Amino acid sequence: MILSATFSKPSSTVAEALGRNYEKIKVKIENSGGKTGYFMEMFTQKQVFHKHMTAQELEDFIKAHAGTTFRNCVERTDSEEITILANKKGKITRIVKKLEVPAGIQTGGETSEGKNYIIKEGVPVPFLVVLGVMTAEGKVVASRYSKFRQINRFLEFVDDVLPYVITEGEPVRVADFGCGKSYLTFAVHYFLTEIKKVPCQIEGLDLKQDVIDFCNQTAAKLGLKNLNFRVGNISDYSGDTDPDIVMTLHACDTATDFALQYAVSRCAKAILSVPCCQHQINTQITNNRKGKIKQPDSPLEPILKHGLLREKFSSLLTDALRAEWLEQQGYKVQLLEFIDEEHTPKNILIRAVKGNKNKKDRPEILDDLHIKQELWN
């Protein structure tokens, strides 16, 4: 997929071919209104003209003008830099340079150039360019750097659980619930296929048809295999195959619980979930305080009487219950910081890996906590 193109050294035919004496033309990929296309800047000596193009229009333009109208054209894809040159006699030379693609994993620690991210800055990654996180030259857009860090942090967690989910001769199957624009879905696909060289099958699920259409169109334009998206509700989703990894990023309220329940019911080997908007227990506590159930002598009263503290307490309690329930189902569970709070207040990640312990070996902790209503109805 073409990420950018630059045309320079115009020939004497440029005005005849294009209508103006352009000295240089720059083209870069863009994502506008949920559609992927190209933005062209055409420079004369004193003016700049703009034009939007489709992928086919750009390919036709390159065929028509590279090496003829312009004697120098540099075309950049995710893996190659293609230079098309023409000498004074009109002989055209095509030079292909393979770009360095990150291989292997480098995580943890700081260097003089910053953190060793799994996906590095400086080498364009097609899905990040299309989604507006990177420029066509591989530079991270300043306003999207927090998203770049979030993606890399999540991939570190995927790397951690990968040894527990790989089965020789089988693809790693991943289900992403509430995928949205699918930054993480595309990132996991890139990580598994391009960096780890592990075959995979990935499916994203979201309620919004326009979002799913955009994701499927983006995957098709990038030529990504074994990656698809569908419209659906987590609560009644039934996949074709059992996933090895179930992931959710900020699935709201009980949507996280439905995802966890699905993962357990389908014997997922690993779960990576960043919950969001845990309203259920907060609503129960608030309604109880407004109703007949009064506990003024409760040691929790100093927390529960303040709305902000009650909300934070409810959020922590909800995630604690989720972790305990997963342990009862035979998972080894950790609650970890996903990303710095300065980037998102929803920064707790539940990482669960299927263990060998039988759930009967543990007490029914959810019952012992005397919650009036079960988390999963």
GROMACS .gro file of C-alpha atoms in nm, residues 9 11 14 40 65 113 156 173 252 303 310 316 319 360 363:
model
   15
    9LYS     CA    1   1.256   1.767  -1.135
   11SER     CA    2   1.028   1.812  -1.749
   14VAL     CA    3   0.468   1.957  -1.714
   40MET     CA    4  -0.194   1.594  -0.299
   65HIS     CA    5   0.382   1.101  -1.479
  113GLU     CA    6   1.637   0.794   2.268
  156GLU     CA    7   0.348  -0.572   2.603
  173ARG     CA    8  -0.753  -1.685   1.778
  252CYS     CA    9  -1.876   0.007   2.929
  303ILE     CA   10  -1.662   0.672   5.193
  310ARG     CA   11  -1.849   0.615   4.638
  316LEU     CA   12  -1.248  -0.087   4.268
  319ASP     CA   13  -1.291  -0.506   3.951
  360LYS     CA   14  -1.416  -2.603   4.353
  363PRO     CA   15  -1.469  -2.070   4.842
   0.00000   0.00000   0.00000
